[in-house]
mmCIF file of C-alpha atoms and ligand atoms in Angstrom:
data_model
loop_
_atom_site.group_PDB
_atom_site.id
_atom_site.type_symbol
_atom_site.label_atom_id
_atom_site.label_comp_id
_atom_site.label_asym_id
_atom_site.label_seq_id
_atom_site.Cartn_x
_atom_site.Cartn_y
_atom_site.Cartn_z
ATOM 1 C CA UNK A 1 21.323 47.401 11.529
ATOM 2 C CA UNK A 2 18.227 45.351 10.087
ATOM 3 C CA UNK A 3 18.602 42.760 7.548
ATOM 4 C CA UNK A 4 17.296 44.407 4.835
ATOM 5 C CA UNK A 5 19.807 47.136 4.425
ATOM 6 C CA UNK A 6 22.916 44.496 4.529
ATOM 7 C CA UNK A 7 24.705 45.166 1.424
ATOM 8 C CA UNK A 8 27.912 45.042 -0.545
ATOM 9 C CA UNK A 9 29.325 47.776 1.588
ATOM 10 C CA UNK A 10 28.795 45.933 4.920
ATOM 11 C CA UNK A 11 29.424 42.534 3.113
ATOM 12 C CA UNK A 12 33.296 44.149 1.705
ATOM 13 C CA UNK A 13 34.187 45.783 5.883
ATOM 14 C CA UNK A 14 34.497 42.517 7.110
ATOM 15 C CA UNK A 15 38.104 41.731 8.338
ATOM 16 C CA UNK A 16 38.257 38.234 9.868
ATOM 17 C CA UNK A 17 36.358 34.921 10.325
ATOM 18 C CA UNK A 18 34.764 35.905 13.376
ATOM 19 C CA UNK A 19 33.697 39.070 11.528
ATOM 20 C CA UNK A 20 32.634 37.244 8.841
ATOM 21 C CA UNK A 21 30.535 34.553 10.782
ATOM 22 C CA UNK A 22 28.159 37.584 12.673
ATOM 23 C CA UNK A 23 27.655 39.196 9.035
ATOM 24 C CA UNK A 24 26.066 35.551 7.422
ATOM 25 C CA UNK A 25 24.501 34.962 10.891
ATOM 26 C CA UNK A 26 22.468 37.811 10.519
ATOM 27 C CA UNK A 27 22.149 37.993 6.503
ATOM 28 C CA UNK A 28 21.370 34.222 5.907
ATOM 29 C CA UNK A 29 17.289 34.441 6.015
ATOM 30 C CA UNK A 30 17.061 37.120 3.652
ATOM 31 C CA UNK A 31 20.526 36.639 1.486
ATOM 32 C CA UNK A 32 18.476 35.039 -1.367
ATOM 33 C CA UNK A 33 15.969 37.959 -1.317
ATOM 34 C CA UNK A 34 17.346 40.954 -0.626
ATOM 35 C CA UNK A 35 20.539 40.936 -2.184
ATOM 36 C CA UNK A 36 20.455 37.717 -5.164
ATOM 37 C CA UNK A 37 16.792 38.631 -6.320
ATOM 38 C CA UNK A 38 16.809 42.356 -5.396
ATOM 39 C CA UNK A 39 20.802 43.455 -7.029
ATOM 40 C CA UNK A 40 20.431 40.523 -10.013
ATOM 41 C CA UNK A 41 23.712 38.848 -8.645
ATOM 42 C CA UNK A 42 24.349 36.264 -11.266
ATOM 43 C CA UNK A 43 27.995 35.046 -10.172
ATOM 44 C CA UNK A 44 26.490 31.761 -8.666
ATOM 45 C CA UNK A 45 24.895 31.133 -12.264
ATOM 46 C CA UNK A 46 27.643 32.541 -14.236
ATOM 47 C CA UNK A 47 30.386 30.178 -12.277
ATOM 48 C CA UNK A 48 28.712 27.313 -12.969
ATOM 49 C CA UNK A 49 28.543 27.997 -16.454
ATOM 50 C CA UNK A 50 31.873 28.815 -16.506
ATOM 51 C CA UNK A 51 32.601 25.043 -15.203
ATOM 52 C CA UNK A 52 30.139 23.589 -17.331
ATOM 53 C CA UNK A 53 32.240 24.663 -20.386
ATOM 54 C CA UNK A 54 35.737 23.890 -18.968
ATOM 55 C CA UNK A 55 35.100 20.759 -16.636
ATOM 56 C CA UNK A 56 35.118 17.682 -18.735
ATOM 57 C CA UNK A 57 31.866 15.643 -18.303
ATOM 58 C CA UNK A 58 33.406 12.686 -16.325
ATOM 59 C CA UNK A 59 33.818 14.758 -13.231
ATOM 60 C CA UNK A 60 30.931 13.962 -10.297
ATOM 61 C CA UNK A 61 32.426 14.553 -7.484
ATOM 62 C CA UNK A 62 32.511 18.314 -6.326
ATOM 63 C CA UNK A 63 32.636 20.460 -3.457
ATOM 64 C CA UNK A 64 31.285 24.131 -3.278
ATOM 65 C CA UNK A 65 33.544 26.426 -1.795
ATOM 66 C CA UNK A 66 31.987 29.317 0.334
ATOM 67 C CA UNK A 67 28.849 27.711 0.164
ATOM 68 C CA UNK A 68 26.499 30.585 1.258
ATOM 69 C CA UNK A 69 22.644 30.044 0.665
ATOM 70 C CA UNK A 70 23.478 27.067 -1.810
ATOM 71 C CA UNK A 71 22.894 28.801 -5.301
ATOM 72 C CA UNK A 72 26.382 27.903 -6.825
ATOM 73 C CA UNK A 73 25.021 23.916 -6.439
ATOM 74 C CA UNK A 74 21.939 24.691 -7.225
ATOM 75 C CA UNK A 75 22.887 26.125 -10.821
ATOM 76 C CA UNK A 76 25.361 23.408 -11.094
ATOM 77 C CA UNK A 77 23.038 20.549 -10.335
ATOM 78 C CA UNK A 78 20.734 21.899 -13.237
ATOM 79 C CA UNK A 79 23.856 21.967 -15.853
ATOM 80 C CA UNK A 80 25.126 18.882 -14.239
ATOM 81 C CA UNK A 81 22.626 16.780 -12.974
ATOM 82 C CA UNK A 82 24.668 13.600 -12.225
ATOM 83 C CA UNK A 83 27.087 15.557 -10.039
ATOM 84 C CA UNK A 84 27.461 14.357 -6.103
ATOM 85 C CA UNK A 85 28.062 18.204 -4.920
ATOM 86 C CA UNK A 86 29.286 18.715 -0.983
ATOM 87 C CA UNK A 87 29.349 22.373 0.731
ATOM 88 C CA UNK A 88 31.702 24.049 3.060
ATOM 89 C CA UNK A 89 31.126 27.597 4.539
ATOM 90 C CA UNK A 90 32.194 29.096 7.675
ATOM 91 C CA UNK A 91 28.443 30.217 8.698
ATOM 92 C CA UNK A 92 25.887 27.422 10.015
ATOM 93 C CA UNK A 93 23.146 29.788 8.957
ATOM 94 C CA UNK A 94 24.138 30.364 5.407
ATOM 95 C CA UNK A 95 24.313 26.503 5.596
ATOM 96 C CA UNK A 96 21.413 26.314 7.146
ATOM 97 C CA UNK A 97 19.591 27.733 3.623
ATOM 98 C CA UNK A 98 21.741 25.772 1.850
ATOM 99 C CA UNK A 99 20.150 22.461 3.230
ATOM 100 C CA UNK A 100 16.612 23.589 1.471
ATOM 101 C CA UNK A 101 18.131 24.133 -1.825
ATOM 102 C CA UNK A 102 16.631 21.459 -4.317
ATOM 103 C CA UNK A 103 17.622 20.142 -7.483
ATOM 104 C CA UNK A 104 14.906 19.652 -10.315
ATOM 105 C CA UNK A 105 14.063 16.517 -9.361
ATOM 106 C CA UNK A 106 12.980 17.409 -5.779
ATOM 107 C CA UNK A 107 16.424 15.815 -3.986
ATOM 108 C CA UNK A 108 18.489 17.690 -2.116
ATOM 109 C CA UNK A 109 21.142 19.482 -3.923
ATOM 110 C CA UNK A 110 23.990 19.154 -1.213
ATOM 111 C CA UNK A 111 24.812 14.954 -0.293
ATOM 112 C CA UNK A 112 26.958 16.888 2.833
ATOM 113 C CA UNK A 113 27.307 20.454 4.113
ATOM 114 C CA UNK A 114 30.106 21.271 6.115
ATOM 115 C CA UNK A 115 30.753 24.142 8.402
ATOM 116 C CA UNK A 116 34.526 25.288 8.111
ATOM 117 C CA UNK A 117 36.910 28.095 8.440
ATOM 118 C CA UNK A 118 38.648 27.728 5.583
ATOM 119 C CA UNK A 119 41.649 30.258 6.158
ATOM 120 C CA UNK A 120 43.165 27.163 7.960
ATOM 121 C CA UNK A 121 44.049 23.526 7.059
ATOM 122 C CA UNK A 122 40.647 21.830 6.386
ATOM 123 C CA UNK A 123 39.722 18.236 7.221
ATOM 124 C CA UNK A 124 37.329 17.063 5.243
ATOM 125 C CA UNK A 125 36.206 12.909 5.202
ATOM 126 C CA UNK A 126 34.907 13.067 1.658
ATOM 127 C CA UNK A 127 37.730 14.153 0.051
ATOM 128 C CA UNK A 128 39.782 13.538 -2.332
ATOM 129 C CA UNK A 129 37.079 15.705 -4.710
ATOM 130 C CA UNK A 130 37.460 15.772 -8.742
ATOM 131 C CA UNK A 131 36.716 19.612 -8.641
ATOM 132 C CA UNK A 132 36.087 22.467 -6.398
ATOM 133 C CA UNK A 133 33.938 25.601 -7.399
ATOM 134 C CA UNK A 134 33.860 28.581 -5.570
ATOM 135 C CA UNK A 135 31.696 32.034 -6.064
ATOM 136 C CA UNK A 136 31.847 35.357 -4.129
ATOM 137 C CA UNK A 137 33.813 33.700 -1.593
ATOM 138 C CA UNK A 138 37.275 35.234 -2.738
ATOM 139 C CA UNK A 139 36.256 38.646 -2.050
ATOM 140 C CA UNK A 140 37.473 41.773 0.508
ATOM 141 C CA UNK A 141 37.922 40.641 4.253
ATOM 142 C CA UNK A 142 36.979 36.821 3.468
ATOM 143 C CA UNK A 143 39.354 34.484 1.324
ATOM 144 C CA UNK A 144 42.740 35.735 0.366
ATOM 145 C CA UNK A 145 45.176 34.050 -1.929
ATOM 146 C CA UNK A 146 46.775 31.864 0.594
ATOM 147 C CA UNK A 147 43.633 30.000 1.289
ATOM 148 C CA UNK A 148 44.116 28.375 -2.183
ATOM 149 C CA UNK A 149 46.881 26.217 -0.504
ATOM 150 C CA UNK A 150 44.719 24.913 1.822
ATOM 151 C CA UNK A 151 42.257 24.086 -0.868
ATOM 152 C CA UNK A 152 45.060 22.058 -2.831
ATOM 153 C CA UNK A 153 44.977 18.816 -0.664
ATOM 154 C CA UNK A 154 40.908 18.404 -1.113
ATOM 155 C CA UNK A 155 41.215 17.523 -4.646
ATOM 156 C CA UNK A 156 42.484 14.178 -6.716
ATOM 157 C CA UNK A 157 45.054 14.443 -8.776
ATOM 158 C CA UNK A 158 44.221 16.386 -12.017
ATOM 159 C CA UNK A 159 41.517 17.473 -9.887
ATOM 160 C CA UNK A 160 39.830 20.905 -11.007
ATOM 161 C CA UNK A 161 39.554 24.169 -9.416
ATOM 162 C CA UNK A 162 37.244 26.614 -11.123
ATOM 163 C CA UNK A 163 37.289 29.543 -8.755
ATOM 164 C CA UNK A 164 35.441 32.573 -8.671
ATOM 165 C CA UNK A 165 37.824 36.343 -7.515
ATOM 166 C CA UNK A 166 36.635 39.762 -6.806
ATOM 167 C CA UNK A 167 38.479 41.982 -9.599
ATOM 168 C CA UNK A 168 39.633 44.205 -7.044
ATOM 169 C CA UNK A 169 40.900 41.766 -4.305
ATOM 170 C CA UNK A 170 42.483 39.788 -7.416
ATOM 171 C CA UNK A 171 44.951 42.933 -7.832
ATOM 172 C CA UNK A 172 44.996 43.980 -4.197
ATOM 173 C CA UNK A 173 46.118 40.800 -2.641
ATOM 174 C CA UNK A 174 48.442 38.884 -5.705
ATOM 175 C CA UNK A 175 46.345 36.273 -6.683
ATOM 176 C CA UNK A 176 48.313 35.926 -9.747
ATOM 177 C CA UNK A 177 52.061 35.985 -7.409
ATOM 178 C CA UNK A 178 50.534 32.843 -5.269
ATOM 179 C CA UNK A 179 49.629 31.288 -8.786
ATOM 180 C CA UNK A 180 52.659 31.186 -10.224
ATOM 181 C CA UNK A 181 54.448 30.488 -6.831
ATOM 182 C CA UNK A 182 51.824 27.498 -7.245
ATOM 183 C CA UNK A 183 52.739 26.635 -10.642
ATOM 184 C CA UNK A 184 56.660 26.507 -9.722
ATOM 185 C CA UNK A 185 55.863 24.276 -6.854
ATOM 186 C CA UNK A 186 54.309 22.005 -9.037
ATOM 187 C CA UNK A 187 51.378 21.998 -7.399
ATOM 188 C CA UNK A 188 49.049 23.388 -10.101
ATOM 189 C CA UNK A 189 49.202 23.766 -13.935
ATOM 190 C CA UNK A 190 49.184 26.731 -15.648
ATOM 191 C CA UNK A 191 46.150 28.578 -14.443
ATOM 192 C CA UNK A 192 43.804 30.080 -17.332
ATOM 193 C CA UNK A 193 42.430 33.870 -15.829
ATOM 194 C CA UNK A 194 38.589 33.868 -17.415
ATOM 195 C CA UNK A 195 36.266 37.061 -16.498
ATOM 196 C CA UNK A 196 32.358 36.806 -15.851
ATOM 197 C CA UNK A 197 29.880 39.151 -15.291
ATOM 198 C CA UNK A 198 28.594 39.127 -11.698
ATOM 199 C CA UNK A 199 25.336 41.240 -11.972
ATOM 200 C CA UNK A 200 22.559 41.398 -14.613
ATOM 201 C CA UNK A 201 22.666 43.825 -17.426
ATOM 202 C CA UNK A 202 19.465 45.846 -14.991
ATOM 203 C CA UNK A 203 21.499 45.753 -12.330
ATOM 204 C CA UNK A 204 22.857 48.757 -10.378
ATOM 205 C CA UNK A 205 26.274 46.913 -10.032
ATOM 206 C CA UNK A 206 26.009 46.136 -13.900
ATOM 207 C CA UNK A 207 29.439 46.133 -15.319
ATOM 208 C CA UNK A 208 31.376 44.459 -12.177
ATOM 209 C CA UNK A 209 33.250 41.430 -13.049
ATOM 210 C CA UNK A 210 35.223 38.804 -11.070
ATOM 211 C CA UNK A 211 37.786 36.921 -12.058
ATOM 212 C CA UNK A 212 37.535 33.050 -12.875
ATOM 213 C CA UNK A 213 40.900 30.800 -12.152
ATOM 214 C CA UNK A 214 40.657 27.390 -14.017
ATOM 215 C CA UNK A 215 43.691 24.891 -13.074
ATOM 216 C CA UNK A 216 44.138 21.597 -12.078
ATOM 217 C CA UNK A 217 45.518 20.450 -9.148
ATOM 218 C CA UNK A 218 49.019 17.943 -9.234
ATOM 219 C CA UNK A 219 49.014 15.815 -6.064
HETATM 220 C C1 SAM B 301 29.059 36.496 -0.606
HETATM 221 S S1 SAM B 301 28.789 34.921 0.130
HETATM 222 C C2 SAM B 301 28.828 33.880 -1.335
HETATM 223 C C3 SAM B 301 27.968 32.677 -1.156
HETATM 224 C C4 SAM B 301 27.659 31.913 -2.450
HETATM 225 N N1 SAM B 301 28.808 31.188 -2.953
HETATM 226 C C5 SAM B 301 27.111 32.857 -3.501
HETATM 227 O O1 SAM B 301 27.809 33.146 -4.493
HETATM 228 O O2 SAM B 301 25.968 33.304 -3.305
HETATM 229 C C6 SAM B 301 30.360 34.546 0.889
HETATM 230 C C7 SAM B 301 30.341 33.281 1.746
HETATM 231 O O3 SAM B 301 31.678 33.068 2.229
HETATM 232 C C8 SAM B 301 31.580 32.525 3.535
HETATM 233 N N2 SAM B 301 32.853 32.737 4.244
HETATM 234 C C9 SAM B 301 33.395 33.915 4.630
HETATM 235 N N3 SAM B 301 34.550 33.707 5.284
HETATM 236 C C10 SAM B 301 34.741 32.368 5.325
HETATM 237 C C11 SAM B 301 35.736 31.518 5.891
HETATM 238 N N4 SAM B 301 36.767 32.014 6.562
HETATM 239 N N5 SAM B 301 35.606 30.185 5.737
HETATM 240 C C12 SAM B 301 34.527 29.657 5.086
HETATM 241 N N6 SAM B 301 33.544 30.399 4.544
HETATM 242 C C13 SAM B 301 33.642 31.747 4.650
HETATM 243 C C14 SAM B 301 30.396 33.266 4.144
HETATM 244 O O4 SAM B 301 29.875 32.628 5.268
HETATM 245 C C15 SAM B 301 29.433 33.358 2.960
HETATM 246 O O5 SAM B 301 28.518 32.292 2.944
#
């Protein structure tokens, strides 16, 4: 199949990490193009306004989860331009475009871009972060609920996650279940559910939302 007809159909059949790593291998050099530019996806935008609004100002320190091509920084860097943003995807070449991405000023929008399977326990040397953000990375065949525990131990204390779910997958695979078994652990306040528009009102995939979970972490 040729880059150019890699869509949301071929993007949702993916099944596991290995899966998942040949997809962004071969979609990396025309993600941007073919799909953001070409379908109007707005979730990278929309999530980081969606953090702008919640995330009180003092927090610098952020990671990007599900990195991709970089856009999610890239928007956030503009709203937030004092932020010190790192990146962790499972694909080298979606990181690879990442590493490009530049913020107004010319500098590089990622300080460190890290490449990670995050359905397991992730090390990570820069942590503890103050937030994490996350677009399209929740979605069918890629990040399921559980991964949110392995998220947990990345972030400070009152640390903020502000992360991104396909409706669908929401439903299909209990995000809301692991959330409260979350909240009775202790490990995370009282999530708030918000719900963004992922496409452009032009947009043949106008009208699809995700999800947006806002809670804090309690380590
Ligand atoms: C649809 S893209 C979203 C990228 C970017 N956040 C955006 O909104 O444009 C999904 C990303 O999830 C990454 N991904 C999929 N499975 C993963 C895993 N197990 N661990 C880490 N990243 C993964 C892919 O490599 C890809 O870059």
């Amino acid at each position: 199949m040729s880059e150019e007809v890699i869509g949301l159909d071929e993007a949702y059949s993916v099944k596991t990490p290995e899966d998942n790593k040949r997809l962004y291998a071969k979609w990396a050099a025309t993600y941007d193009s073919s799909f953001v530019d070409a379908k109007q996806y707005r979730y990278p935008k929309a999530i980081s306004e969606c953090f702008d609004q919640v995330v009180t100002d003092d927090v610098v320190r952020v990671l990007d989860i599900g990195t991709g091509t970089g856009l999610t920084g890239m928007y956030l860097s503009r709203l937030r331009t004092g932020v010190v943003l790192d990146g962790m995807d499972i694909s080298p070449e979606m990181l690879g475009q990442a590493k490009l991405k530049q913020r107004t000023d010319g500098s590089a929008v990622y300080r460190a871009l890290y490449e990670r399977d995050l359905t397991r326990d992730v090390p990570n040397e820069n942590a503890p972060y103050e937030a994490l953000i996350s677009s399209g990375t929740f979605t069918h065949g890629h990040l399921g609920p559980q991964c949110l525990r392995n998220l947990l131990p990345l972030l400070a204390n009152n640390g903020w996650l502000v992360v991104g779910v396909n409706n669908e997958h929401f439903e299909a695979k209990g995000f809301a279940g692991e959330l409260e078994s979350l909240v009775a652990l202790g490990a995370i306040t009282q999530p708030q559910i918000l719900r963004i528009d992922v496409y452009e009102p032009g947009s043949v995939h106008h009208g699809d939302q995700a999800r947006v979970i806002v809670t804090r972490a309690i380590n």
